[in-house]
Short mmCIF file of C-alpha atoms in Angstrom, two decimals:
data_model
loop_
_atom_site.label_atom_id
_atom_site.label_comp_id
_atom_site.label_asym_id
_atom_site.label_seq_id
_atom_site.Cartn_x
_atom_site.Cartn_y
_atom_site.Cartn_z
CA MET W 1 1.93 -12.41 28.03
CA THR W 2 1.50 -8.68 28.66
CA ASP W 3 4.17 -6.24 27.58
CA ASP W 4 4.80 -2.70 28.81
CA ALA W 5 5.07 -1.42 25.28
CA ALA W 6 4.57 -2.91 21.83
CA ARG W 7 5.74 -2.01 18.33
CA VAL W 8 3.90 -2.98 15.18
CA PHE W 9 4.63 -2.35 11.48
CA VAL W 10 1.77 -1.97 9.03
CA PRO W 11 2.56 -1.79 5.30
CA GLY W 12 1.34 1.12 3.22
CA HIS W 13 -1.35 0.20 0.66
CA VAL W 14 -2.04 1.76 -2.73
CA THR W 15 -5.34 0.81 -4.33
CA GLY W 16 -5.40 0.88 -8.13
CA LEU W 17 -9.12 0.23 -8.61
CA PHE W 18 -12.13 -0.30 -6.37
CA SER W 19 -15.90 -0.37 -6.02
CA VAL W 20 -17.90 0.81 -2.99
CA HIS W 21 -20.22 -1.51 -1.03
CA ARG W 22 -22.33 -0.10 1.80
CA ASP W 23 -24.24 -2.07 4.43
CA ASP W 24 -25.97 -1.20 7.70
CA ASP W 25 -23.28 -3.29 9.42
CA PRO W 26 -19.89 -1.51 9.20
CA ALA W 27 -18.13 -4.90 9.34
CA ARG W 28 -19.90 -5.79 6.06
CA THR W 29 -19.28 -2.36 4.51
CA GLY W 30 -16.15 -2.02 2.42
CA SER W 31 -14.70 -2.05 -1.04
CA ARG W 32 -13.83 -4.67 -3.59
CA GLY W 33 -10.70 -3.98 -5.61
CA VAL W 34 -7.00 -4.56 -6.09
CA GLY W 35 -3.89 -2.91 -4.66
CA LEU W 36 -0.30 -3.31 -3.54
CA THR W 37 0.95 -3.36 0.05
CA LEU W 38 4.32 -1.63 0.44
CA THR W 39 7.48 -2.03 2.51
CA ASP W 40 7.09 1.73 3.13
CA GLY W 41 4.42 2.00 5.78
CA VAL W 42 3.66 2.97 9.34
CA THR W 43 5.29 1.86 12.61
CA VAL W 44 3.00 2.15 15.62
CA GLU W 45 4.08 2.03 19.26
CA VAL W 46 1.74 2.25 22.21
CA ALA W 47 2.34 2.72 25.92
CA PRO W 48 0.05 3.04 28.92
CA ALA W 49 -1.40 6.53 29.48
CA ASP W 50 -4.10 8.13 31.61
CA GLU W 51 -5.72 9.64 28.55
CA SER W 52 -5.48 8.46 24.94
CA VAL W 53 -3.45 10.58 22.54
CA VAL W 54 -2.14 9.91 19.04
CA PHE W 55 1.14 11.31 17.72
CA VAL W 56 2.13 11.11 14.06
CA ASP W 57 5.83 11.79 13.55
CA ASP W 58 5.91 13.50 16.99
CA ASP W 59 2.93 15.81 16.33
CA PRO W 60 -0.38 15.25 18.12
CA VAL W 61 -2.91 14.46 15.38
CA ALA W 62 -6.61 13.62 15.66
CA VAL W 63 -6.69 10.22 13.91
CA GLU W 64 -10.33 9.23 14.40
CA SER W 65 -9.82 5.63 13.19
CA ALA W 66 -7.25 5.03 15.93
CA THR W 67 -9.25 6.77 18.65
CA ARG W 68 -12.27 4.64 17.74
CA VAL W 69 -10.13 1.47 18.05
CA LEU W 70 -9.02 2.48 21.56
CA ASP W 71 -12.60 3.32 22.56
CA ALA W 72 -13.88 -0.02 21.24
CA MET W 73 -11.19 -1.84 23.24
CA ASP W 74 -12.00 0.36 26.26
CA VAL W 75 -8.35 1.32 26.84
CA SER W 76 -6.39 4.57 27.27
CA LEU W 77 -3.02 4.53 25.52
CA GLU W 78 -0.43 6.85 24.06
CA VAL W 79 -0.09 5.96 20.38
CA ARG W 80 3.06 7.00 18.51
CA ALA W 81 3.00 6.48 14.75
CA ARG W 82 5.95 7.05 12.41
CA THR W 83 5.11 7.00 8.73
CA ASP W 84 7.34 6.48 5.68
CA VAL W 85 4.55 7.73 3.40
CA PRO W 86 2.47 10.94 3.47
CA LEU W 87 -1.01 11.20 5.01
CA GLY W 88 -3.97 11.80 2.72
CA ALA W 89 -2.13 10.83 -0.45
CA GLY W 90 -3.57 7.36 -1.07
CA PHE W 91 -1.22 5.17 0.99
CA GLY W 92 -3.76 3.99 3.57
CA VAL W 93 -2.04 5.71 6.51
CA SER W 94 -5.22 6.08 8.60
CA GLY W 95 -5.98 2.38 8.12
CA ALA W 96 -2.42 1.51 9.06
CA ILE W 97 -2.57 3.57 12.26
CA ALA W 98 -5.90 1.95 13.18
CA LEU W 99 -4.64 -1.59 12.55
CA GLY W 100 -1.29 -0.97 14.22
CA THR W 101 -3.05 0.52 17.25
CA ALA W 102 -5.32 -2.53 17.54
CA TYR W 103 -2.41 -4.99 17.39
CA ALA W 104 -0.19 -3.01 19.75
CA ALA W 105 -3.00 -2.38 22.23
CA ASN W 106 -3.87 -6.10 22.29
CA ALA W 107 -0.28 -6.91 23.24
CA VAL W 108 -0.04 -4.25 25.94
CA VAL W 109 -3.39 -4.75 27.66
CA ASP W 110 -3.65 -8.51 27.03
CA ALA W 111 -7.07 -8.02 25.46
CA GLY W 112 -7.27 -11.62 24.28
CA CYS W 113 -8.24 -10.77 20.69
CA SER W 114 -7.45 -13.00 17.73
CA ALA W 115 -5.95 -11.61 14.50
CA ASN W 116 -9.40 -11.57 12.87
CA ASP W 117 -10.87 -9.74 15.90
CA LEU W 118 -8.21 -7.01 15.56
CA VAL W 119 -8.68 -6.64 11.81
CA ARG W 120 -12.45 -6.33 12.32
CA LEU W 121 -12.01 -3.71 15.07
CA ALA W 122 -9.72 -1.61 12.87
CA HIS W 123 -11.88 -2.01 9.74
CA VAL W 124 -15.05 -0.97 11.58
CA ALA W 125 -13.21 2.04 13.08
CA GLU W 126 -12.02 3.10 9.59
CA VAL W 127 -15.48 2.74 8.08
CA GLU W 128 -17.16 4.64 10.92
CA ALA W 129 -14.51 7.38 10.75
CA GLY W 130 -15.16 7.64 7.01
CA SER W 131 -11.45 7.45 6.26
CA GLY W 132 -11.27 4.19 4.28
CA LEU W 133 -13.07 1.11 3.04
CA GLY W 134 -10.51 -1.49 2.01
CA ASP W 135 -7.06 -0.60 3.28
CA VAL W 136 -7.24 -2.42 6.63
CA VAL W 137 -8.09 -5.87 5.26
CA ALA W 138 -5.43 -5.46 2.56
CA GLN W 139 -2.82 -4.33 5.12
CA ALA W 140 -3.66 -7.34 7.29
CA ARG W 141 -2.90 -9.70 4.39
CA GLY W 142 0.17 -8.19 2.68
CA GLY W 143 1.39 -8.86 -0.86
CA ALA W 144 -0.82 -7.67 -3.72
CA PRO W 145 -4.31 -8.19 -2.28
CA ILE W 146 -7.38 -8.79 -4.42
CA ARG W 147 -10.45 -7.85 -2.36
CA LEU W 148 -13.04 -10.30 -3.67
CA GLU W 149 -15.78 -9.52 -1.19
CA PRO W 150 -16.09 -6.37 0.96
CA GLY W 151 -15.80 -6.16 4.72
CA ALA W 152 -13.86 -7.53 7.65
CA PRO W 153 -13.51 -11.17 8.73
CA PRO W 154 -15.55 -13.30 8.61
CA HIS W 155 -17.44 -11.42 5.85
CA GLY W 156 -14.70 -10.15 3.55
CA ARG W 157 -12.87 -12.51 1.26
CA LEU W 158 -9.42 -12.01 -0.28
CA ASP W 159 -7.18 -13.45 -2.97
CA GLY W 160 -3.81 -12.18 -4.17
CA ILE W 161 -1.59 -11.66 -7.20
CA PRO W 162 1.25 -14.18 -6.69
CA ASP W 163 4.13 -11.90 -7.68
CA THR W 164 6.45 -9.29 -6.24
CA SER W 165 8.13 -6.15 -7.56
CA ARG W 166 10.04 -3.00 -6.77
CA VAL W 167 7.61 -0.09 -6.52
CA GLU W 168 8.30 3.61 -7.06
CA TYR W 169 6.01 6.54 -6.22
CA VAL W 170 5.72 10.32 -6.40
CA THR W 171 3.01 12.35 -4.74
CA PHE W 172 1.52 15.81 -5.31
CA GLY W 173 -0.64 15.93 -2.20
CA GLU W 174 -4.14 15.22 -1.04
CA LEU W 175 -7.34 14.34 -2.83
CA SER W 176 -10.39 14.52 -0.63
CA THR W 177 -11.38 10.94 0.14
CA VAL W 178 -14.55 12.19 1.81
CA ASP W 179 -15.76 14.01 -1.34
CA VAL W 180 -15.28 10.98 -3.56
CA ILE W 181 -16.55 8.37 -1.12
CA THR W 182 -19.65 10.27 -0.03
CA GLY W 183 -20.54 11.48 -3.51
CA GLY W 184 -22.28 9.42 -6.17
CA THR W 185 -20.23 6.28 -6.66
CA ASP W 186 -22.27 4.40 -9.31
CA ARG W 187 -19.97 5.23 -12.20
CA LEU W 188 -16.88 4.61 -10.07
CA SER W 189 -18.15 1.27 -8.82
CA GLU W 190 -19.11 0.14 -12.31
CA ALA W 191 -15.57 0.87 -13.50
CA GLY W 192 -14.15 -0.81 -10.39
CA GLU W 193 -16.15 -3.99 -10.93
CA ALA W 194 -14.97 -4.17 -14.54
CA GLY W 195 -11.37 -3.72 -13.44
CA LEU W 196 -11.68 -6.39 -10.74
CA GLU W 197 -13.06 -8.84 -13.30
CA ALA W 198 -10.11 -8.14 -15.61
CA VAL W 199 -7.58 -8.83 -12.82
CA ARG W 200 -9.42 -11.98 -11.70
CA GLU W 201 -9.25 -13.30 -15.25
CA ARG W 202 -5.54 -12.57 -15.39
CA PRO W 203 -4.09 -12.12 -11.88
CA THR W 204 -0.74 -10.57 -12.82
CA LEU W 205 0.90 -7.26 -11.90
CA ASP W 206 0.85 -6.15 -15.55
CA ALA W 207 -2.88 -6.80 -15.83
CA PHE W 208 -3.41 -4.94 -12.55
CA MET W 209 -1.54 -1.84 -13.77
CA THR W 210 -3.46 -1.83 -17.08
CA ALA W 211 -6.81 -2.22 -15.31
CA SER W 212 -5.89 0.52 -12.81
CA ARG W 213 -5.10 3.04 -15.55
CA GLN W 214 -8.39 2.23 -17.26
CA PHE W 215 -10.26 2.58 -13.95
CA ALA W 216 -8.81 6.03 -13.21
CA ARG W 217 -9.98 7.25 -16.62
CA ASP W 218 -13.43 5.60 -16.53
CA ALA W 219 -14.13 6.71 -12.96
CA ASP W 220 -13.08 10.26 -13.87
CA LEU W 221 -10.64 10.48 -10.96
CA LEU W 222 -7.46 11.29 -12.87
CA THR W 223 -6.08 14.72 -11.94
CA ASP W 224 -4.04 16.58 -14.57
CA ASP W 225 -0.74 16.31 -12.69
CA VAL W 226 -1.17 12.56 -12.16
CA ALA W 227 -2.31 11.97 -15.74
CA SER W 228 0.75 13.64 -17.22
CA VAL W 229 3.16 11.65 -15.05
CA VAL W 230 1.43 8.37 -15.95
CA ASP W 231 1.82 9.31 -19.62
CA GLU W 232 5.50 10.20 -19.18
CA VAL W 233 6.21 6.82 -17.55
CA ALA W 234 4.47 5.09 -20.45
CA SER W 235 6.54 7.12 -22.95
CA ALA W 236 9.69 5.94 -21.16
CA GLY W 237 8.52 2.33 -21.61
CA GLY W 238 7.21 1.80 -18.08
CA THR W 239 3.90 1.19 -16.41
CA ALA W 240 2.31 3.52 -13.83
CA ALA W 241 -1.09 4.17 -12.26
CA MET W 242 -2.82 6.44 -9.75
CA ALA W 243 -3.11 5.59 -6.05
CA MET W 244 -6.76 5.77 -4.99
CA LEU W 245 -7.48 8.19 -3.42
CA GLY W 246 -4.54 10.54 -3.59
CA ARG W 247 -2.63 12.68 -6.06
CA THR W 248 -0.01 9.94 -6.15
CA VAL W 249 1.50 7.99 -9.03
CA PHE W 250 3.00 4.54 -8.44
CA ALA W 251 5.02 2.51 -10.92
CA LEU W 252 6.51 -0.96 -11.08
CA GLY W 253 10.28 -1.46 -11.36
CA THR W 254 12.13 1.73 -12.32
CA GLY W 255 9.22 3.30 -14.18
CA LEU W 256 9.38 6.73 -12.53
CA SER W 257 13.19 6.87 -12.35
CA ASP W 258 13.38 6.07 -16.06
CA ALA W 259 10.99 8.96 -16.75
CA GLY W 260 13.34 11.35 -14.93
CA TYR W 261 11.62 11.55 -11.54
CA ASP W 262 13.24 11.17 -8.10
CA PRO W 263 10.66 8.82 -6.60
CA GLY W 264 10.14 7.12 -3.26
CA VAL W 265 11.41 3.55 -3.68
CA CYS W 266 10.13 0.45 -1.91
CA ARG W 267 8.87 -3.06 -2.69
CA ILE W 268 5.67 -5.02 -2.39
CA HIS W 269 5.52 -6.14 1.26
CA ASP W 270 5.51 -9.93 1.70
CA ALA W 271 3.65 -9.92 5.00
CA GLY W 272 0.67 -8.12 6.43
CA VAL W 273 0.73 -6.33 9.77
CA THR W 274 3.82 -7.47 11.67
CA ILE W 275 4.72 -7.37 15.35
CA ARG W 276 8.30 -6.11 15.74
CA MET J 1 5.68 -11.58 -17.11
CA THR J 2 7.37 -14.92 -17.64
CA ASP J 3 10.70 -15.68 -16.04
CA ASP J 4 13.29 -18.31 -16.96
CA ALA J 5 13.60 -19.40 -13.36
CA ALA J 6 11.84 -18.55 -10.11
CA ARG J 7 12.71 -18.86 -6.44
CA VAL J 8 10.15 -19.13 -3.67
CA PHE J 9 10.49 -19.44 0.12
CA VAL J 10 7.89 -21.38 2.09
CA PRO J 11 8.03 -21.30 5.91
CA GLY J 12 8.18 -24.50 7.90
CA HIS J 13 5.04 -25.25 9.92
CA VAL J 14 4.71 -27.09 13.23
CA THR J 15 1.18 -28.07 14.23
CA GLY J 16 0.55 -28.35 17.96
CA LEU J 17 -2.98 -29.74 17.80
CA PHE J 18 -5.41 -30.75 15.07
CA SER J 19 -8.55 -32.65 14.11
CA VAL J 20 -9.11 -34.56 10.86
CA HIS J 21 -11.94 -33.70 8.43
CA ARG J 22 -12.51 -35.85 5.36
CA ASP J 23 -14.71 -35.06 2.37
CA ASP J 24 -15.18 -36.54 -1.10
CA ASP J 25 -13.74 -33.28 -2.44
CA PRO J 26 -10.01 -33.03 -1.59
CA ALA J 27 -10.28 -29.21 -1.61
CA ARG J 28 -12.76 -29.54 1.30
CA THR J 29 -10.71 -32.21 3.08
CA GLY J 30 -8.24 -30.99 5.67
CA SER J 31 -7.61 -30.35 9.31
CA ARG J 32 -8.65 -27.79 11.87
CA GLY J 33 -6.01 -26.83 14.39
CA VAL J 34 -3.29 -24.43 15.44
CA GLY J 35 0.41 -24.16 14.60
CA LEU J 36 3.40 -21.89 14.07
CA THR J 37 5.02 -21.02 10.75
CA LEU J 38 8.79 -20.74 10.99
CA THR J 39 11.58 -18.66 9.45
CA ASP J 40 13.30 -22.02 8.94
CA GLY J 41 11.64 -23.54 5.91
CA VAL J 42 12.08 -24.58 2.32
CA THR J 43 13.40 -22.66 -0.68
CA VAL J 44 12.14 -23.95 -4.02
CA GLU J 45 13.59 -23.12 -7.42
CA VAL J 46 12.21 -24.39 -10.72
CA ALA J 47 13.57 -24.33 -14.24
CA PRO J 48 12.30 -25.66 -17.57
CA ALA J 49 12.99 -29.37 -18.19
CA ASP J 50 11.89 -32.04 -20.66
CA GLU J 51 10.84 -34.30 -17.84
CA SER J 52 9.83 -33.33 -14.29
CA VAL J 53 12.25 -34.19 -11.51
CA VAL J 54 12.42 -33.09 -7.85
CA PHE J 55 15.69 -32.65 -5.95
CA VAL J 56 15.80 -32.11 -2.20
CA ASP J 57 19.19 -30.79 -1.06
CA ASP J 58 20.70 -32.07 -4.36
CA ASP J 59 19.30 -35.62 -4.08
CA PRO J 60 16.51 -36.78 -6.42
CA VAL J 61 13.54 -37.53 -4.17
CA ALA J 62 10.04 -38.72 -5.08
CA VAL J 63 7.91 -35.95 -3.55
CA GLU J 64 4.44 -36.98 -4.66
CA SER J 65 2.81 -33.71 -3.55
CA ALA J 66 5.11 -31.74 -5.87
CA THR J 67 4.76 -34.13 -8.80
CA ARG J 68 0.98 -33.90 -8.47
CA VAL J 69 1.17 -30.10 -8.59
CA LEU J 70 3.20 -30.21 -11.81
CA ASP J 71 0.81 -32.76 -13.33
CA ALA J 72 -2.22 -30.64 -12.39
CA MET J 73 -0.58 -27.59 -14.03
CA ASP J 74 0.37 -29.74 -17.03
CA VAL J 75 4.02 -28.65 -16.97
CA SER J 76 7.43 -30.36 -16.90
CA LEU J 77 9.96 -28.67 -14.64
CA GLU J 78 13.09 -29.36 -12.68
CA VAL J 79 12.30 -28.58 -9.03
CA ARG J 80 15.17 -27.93 -6.63
CA ALA J 81 14.24 -27.68 -2.95
CA ARG J 82 16.62 -26.75 -0.14
CA THR J 83 15.30 -27.30 3.34
CA ASP J 84 16.40 -25.85 6.70
CA VAL J 85 14.35 -28.47 8.53
CA PRO J 86 14.27 -32.29 8.28
CA LEU J 87 11.74 -34.25 6.21
CA GLY J 88 9.19 -36.41 8.02
CA ALA J 89 9.72 -34.77 11.38
CA GLY J 90 6.61 -32.59 11.61
CA PHE J 91 7.79 -29.40 9.85
CA GLY J 92 5.46 -29.59 6.84
CA VAL J 93 8.27 -30.03 4.31
CA SER J 94 6.13 -31.90 1.75
CA GLY J 95 3.50 -29.16 1.92
CA ALA J 96 6.20 -26.53 1.54
CA ILE J 97 7.65 -28.20 -1.54
CA ALA J 98 4.17 -28.52 -3.07
CA LEU J 99 3.28 -24.87 -2.41
CA GLY J 100 6.69 -23.59 -3.49
CA THR J 101 6.48 -25.63 -6.68
CA ALA J 102 3.05 -24.19 -7.47
CA TYR J 103 4.20 -20.58 -6.97
CA ALA J 104 7.46 -21.02 -8.85
CA ALA J 105 5.82 -22.92 -11.71
CA ASN J 106 3.18 -20.19 -12.08
CA ALA J 107 5.93 -17.58 -12.48
CA VAL J 108 7.94 -19.61 -14.98
CA VAL J 109 5.16 -20.86 -17.24
CA ASP J 110 2.88 -17.81 -16.84
CA ALA J 111 0.00 -20.08 -15.81
CA GLY J 112 -2.23 -17.15 -14.86
CA CYS J 113 -3.18 -18.54 -11.45
CA SER J 114 -4.17 -16.37 -8.50
CA ALA J 115 -2.71 -16.92 -5.02
CA ASN J 116 -5.84 -18.83 -3.96
CA ASP J 117 -5.62 -21.01 -7.10
CA LEU J 118 -2.04 -21.98 -6.22
CA VAL J 119 -2.85 -22.72 -2.57
CA ARG J 120 -5.77 -24.90 -3.68
CA LEU J 121 -3.59 -26.79 -6.20
CA ALA J 122 -0.94 -27.51 -3.55
CA HIS J 123 -3.46 -28.42 -0.85
CA VAL J 124 -5.28 -30.87 -3.13
CA ALA J 125 -1.94 -32.42 -4.17
CA GLU J 126 -0.96 -32.87 -0.48
CA VAL J 127 -4.29 -34.43 0.43
CA GLU J 128 -4.24 -36.78 -2.57
CA ALA J 129 -0.63 -37.76 -1.83
CA GLY J 130 -1.65 -38.48 1.76
CA SER J 131 1.24 -36.42 3.09
CA GLY J 132 -0.62 -33.65 4.92
CA LEU J 133 -3.93 -32.00 5.72
CA GLY J 134 -3.31 -28.50 7.02
CA ASP J 135 0.27 -27.40 6.37
CA VAL J 136 -0.30 -25.79 2.96
CA VAL J 137 -3.03 -23.35 4.02
CA ALA J 138 -1.02 -22.44 7.13
CA GLN J 139 2.16 -21.93 5.08
CA ALA J 140 0.26 -19.70 2.67
CA ARG J 141 -0.81 -17.43 5.55
CA GLY J 142 2.27 -17.20 7.80
CA GLY J 143 2.37 -16.16 11.46
CA ALA J 144 0.66 -18.46 13.97
CA PRO J 145 -2.30 -19.75 11.96
CA ILE J 146 -5.53 -20.95 13.54
CA ARG J 147 -7.27 -23.24 11.05
CA LEU J 148 -10.94 -22.58 11.81
CA GLU J 149 -12.42 -24.57 8.94
CA PRO J 150 -10.68 -27.30 6.93
CA GLY J 151 -9.72 -27.17 3.28
CA ALA J 152 -8.33 -24.85 0.64
CA PRO J 153 -9.76 -21.50 -0.53
CA PRO J 154 -12.63 -20.76 -0.84
CA HIS J 155 -13.67 -23.48 1.66
CA GLY J 156 -11.07 -23.21 4.43
CA ARG J 157 -11.15 -20.36 6.89
CA LEU J 158 -8.24 -19.06 8.98
CA ASP J 159 -7.57 -16.81 11.92
CA GLY J 160 -4.27 -16.18 13.72
CA ILE J 161 -2.63 -15.61 17.09
CA PRO J 162 -1.48 -11.96 16.94
CA ASP J 163 1.94 -12.45 18.50
CA THR J 164 5.50 -13.42 17.58
CA SER J 165 8.35 -15.27 19.29
CA ARG J 166 11.72 -16.91 18.98
CA VAL J 167 11.22 -20.67 18.45
CA GLU J 168 13.64 -23.50 19.29
CA TYR J 169 13.37 -27.14 18.22
CA VAL J 170 15.05 -30.54 18.52
CA THR J 171 14.12 -33.61 16.52
CA PHE J 172 14.57 -37.35 17.03
CA GLY J 173 13.37 -38.46 13.62
CA GLU J 174 10.26 -39.60 11.82
CA LEU J 175 6.84 -40.58 13.04
CA SER J 176 4.72 -42.24 10.38
CA THR J 177 2.14 -39.67 9.31
CA VAL J 178 0.38 -42.29 7.22
CA ASP J 179 -0.16 -44.63 10.21
CA VAL J 180 -1.71 -41.91 12.32
CA ILE J 181 -3.74 -40.25 9.60
CA THR J 182 -5.18 -43.43 8.12
CA GLY J 183 -5.85 -45.09 11.50
CA GLY J 184 -8.82 -44.32 13.72
CA THR J 185 -8.85 -40.59 14.35
CA ASP J 186 -11.96 -40.18 16.54
CA ARG J 187 -10.07 -39.81 19.79
CA LEU J 188 -7.45 -37.60 18.17
CA SER J 189 -10.06 -35.34 16.57
CA GLU J 190 -12.01 -35.02 19.82
CA ALA J 191 -8.85 -33.88 21.59
CA GLY J 192 -8.03 -31.55 18.69
CA GLU J 193 -11.45 -29.91 18.74
CA ALA J 194 -11.14 -29.31 22.49
CA GLY J 195 -7.69 -27.76 22.01
CA LEU J 196 -8.92 -25.52 19.17
CA GLU J 197 -11.76 -24.28 21.36
CA ALA J 198 -9.30 -23.44 24.15
CA VAL J 199 -7.10 -21.41 21.78
CA ARG J 200 -10.10 -19.64 20.23
CA GLU J 201 -11.22 -18.57 23.71
CA ARG J 202 -7.75 -17.27 24.49
CA PRO J 203 -5.72 -16.75 21.27
CA THR J 204 -2.26 -16.35 22.83
CA LEU J 205 0.97 -18.29 22.34
CA ASP J 206 0.91 -19.43 25.97
CA ALA J 207 -2.60 -20.84 25.62
CA PHE J 208 -1.53 -22.54 22.38
CA MET J 209 1.43 -24.28 24.04
CA THR J 210 -0.68 -25.43 26.97
CA ALA J 211 -3.42 -26.76 24.69
CA SER J 212 -0.82 -28.50 22.49
CA ARG J 213 0.72 -30.39 25.43
CA GLN J 214 -2.76 -31.46 26.53
CA PHE J 215 -3.59 -32.58 22.98
CA ALA J 216 -0.46 -34.75 22.65
CA ARG J 217 -1.38 -36.56 25.88
CA ASP J 218 -5.10 -36.93 25.15
CA ALA J 219 -4.53 -38.09 21.57
CA ASP J 220 -1.95 -40.60 22.80
CA LEU J 221 0.67 -39.37 20.34
CA LEU J 222 3.46 -38.50 22.78
CA THR J 223 6.55 -40.67 22.25
CA ASP J 224 8.80 -41.31 25.26
CA ASP J 225 11.74 -39.30 23.93
CA VAL J 226 9.52 -36.30 23.16
CA ALA J 227 7.67 -36.53 26.49
CA SER J 228 10.86 -36.44 28.52
CA VAL J 229 12.19 -33.37 26.69
CA VAL J 230 8.90 -31.53 27.14
CA ASP J 231 9.12 -32.30 30.87
CA GLU J 232 12.74 -31.13 31.07
CA VAL J 233 11.85 -27.80 29.43
CA ALA J 234 9.01 -27.37 31.94
CA SER J 235 11.41 -28.15 34.82
CA ALA J 236 13.72 -25.42 33.50
CA GLY J 237 10.79 -22.97 33.60
CA GLY J 238 10.00 -23.03 29.87
CA THR J 239 7.16 -24.14 27.66
CA ALA J 240 7.46 -26.84 24.96
CA ALA J 241 5.20 -29.07 22.89
CA MET J 242 5.35 -31.83 20.25
CA ALA J 243 5.26 -31.07 16.51
CA MET J 244 2.47 -33.07 14.86
CA LEU J 245 3.37 -35.45 13.34
CA GLY J 246 7.03 -35.96 14.09
CA ARG J 247 9.34 -36.88 16.93
CA THR J 248 10.10 -33.17 17.32
CA VAL J 249 9.87 -30.85 20.32
CA PHE J 250 9.46 -27.10 19.83
CA ALA J 251 9.67 -24.44 22.50
CA LEU J 252 9.11 -20.69 22.73
CA GLY J 253 11.96 -18.34 23.60
CA THR J 254 15.00 -20.13 25.00
CA GLY J 255 13.07 -23.09 26.46
CA LEU J 256 15.27 -25.83 25.00
CA SER J 257 18.56 -23.97 25.45
CA ASP J 258 17.70 -23.36 29.09
CA ALA J 259 17.08 -27.09 29.52
CA GLY J 260 20.59 -27.83 28.22
CA TYR J 261 19.82 -28.74 24.60
CA ASP J 262 21.54 -27.43 21.47
CA PRO J 263 18.39 -26.69 19.45
CA GLY J 264 17.63 -25.35 16.00
CA VAL J 265 16.76 -21.66 16.46
CA CYS J 266 14.37 -19.60 14.36
CA ARG J 267 11.36 -17.30 14.75
CA ILE J 268 7.70 -17.28 13.85
CA HIS J 269 7.58 -16.23 10.16
CA ASP J 270 5.68 -12.99 9.56
CA ALA J 271 4.67 -13.81 6.01
CA GLY J 272 3.32 -16.81 4.19
CA VAL J 273 4.85 -18.17 0.98
CA THR J 274 7.18 -15.50 -0.43
CA ILE J 275 8.60 -14.95 -3.91
CA ARG J 276 12.31 -14.14 -3.66
#
């Protein structure tokens, strides 16, 4: 059935560790790694329009991943995204807008895509826009996704940590994803592969947080502000790590509150992308 | 972290069409097909016990799929399941209890399993108990799962219909799963493959309902009571189908209410198995 408008929620996604895998085929390009999807995320609504335009929290914003999704589906739509989490701070907002746009557009124009088709469209758009490598497939799954093999369906392969938790976060702003992703990634990927192995051996949230802290150090991505907050949470008896790639610290339970911060509070999201 | 007790929700699952695929390896045995996961389902709690015992709605019940999960994990636990939907009527209750037991046991005994490990354990237990072929993998995913390839991770492969709906159902009791599954399944599987192809070509809820009605007729599974309700819903302008394998009719939207029934009412479940 075709609807006049559609509303879709996509969870935020913080990656704790990852490795980069490039391929000539963008559907096979992606990252391996581990992260948490969050009940704080992005709500996307679309409506018919003569010319495509994307609004984020009422401001027109050039979100290339979303525009590429609309172009690939050959549709013109007004996209309105509302986000609980900041852009550019490691929460996968561009991936969420791309995936939400694909799902909402499919409902409005009756494009006849399956779930895997829509995830692939959004993943390819993200990769080609250079704005992300693993958020879309994680946001399609929900929970605490382990990205075993890179890429979109049917290439990528996922597992998950079978647990849930309250999650807190504080953010100090952007870290240039482009600089990190387009620079040399050998050292980063080596650290990411080691971290993934550690989580696969012991797929628990505690093991994930430990491996993520180690990854941030080994990959040399820890900024001073993030490093000191992670240490403060540890001193207060909690467990925190850095959201890749942003100047953002996330903690399980009440880790940041206990260390005296006034964090954003949410939970691990049970579901992936959800039609509202 | 290890907990003293754990509570897990597993959605109900109605299959509209399926084909049977057997293999020497139970992890590769399963069904292909299409169904809906439901917000009405089964809540499973486990607690340490000297000897394993399974209660369903406070009555001790021999649920072989769950006992096999506990045996495979080498643990003794008291399992308490509460179900919103009846046993043996095509809602995947035995699969739900098996999957919920696996997730809850992993939390309580700190078994160190990943999500895929737990889905595989529960799927194998279901197949070996002879109580189901495709419910567990569908219940692990949530939404409206399309089972592209049979079996548990890493063998099985899933897609989904990217839509949601209110779902109504009425049930007239049991249909022997064992009789159907162990009898000749060539005709059934041929009809199931044709239905799967139709849904893959047009992955919408409407196409799924149409293909499911066709499957029930072609596979010669339609009982008289179910057939007449499906017809009444159609006469009232709605769309209904038979839940495989049970004497249960499910409809989208208000299909059964509009036809004068007093149905169970729920929705398609956004998430798969969920830790509460």
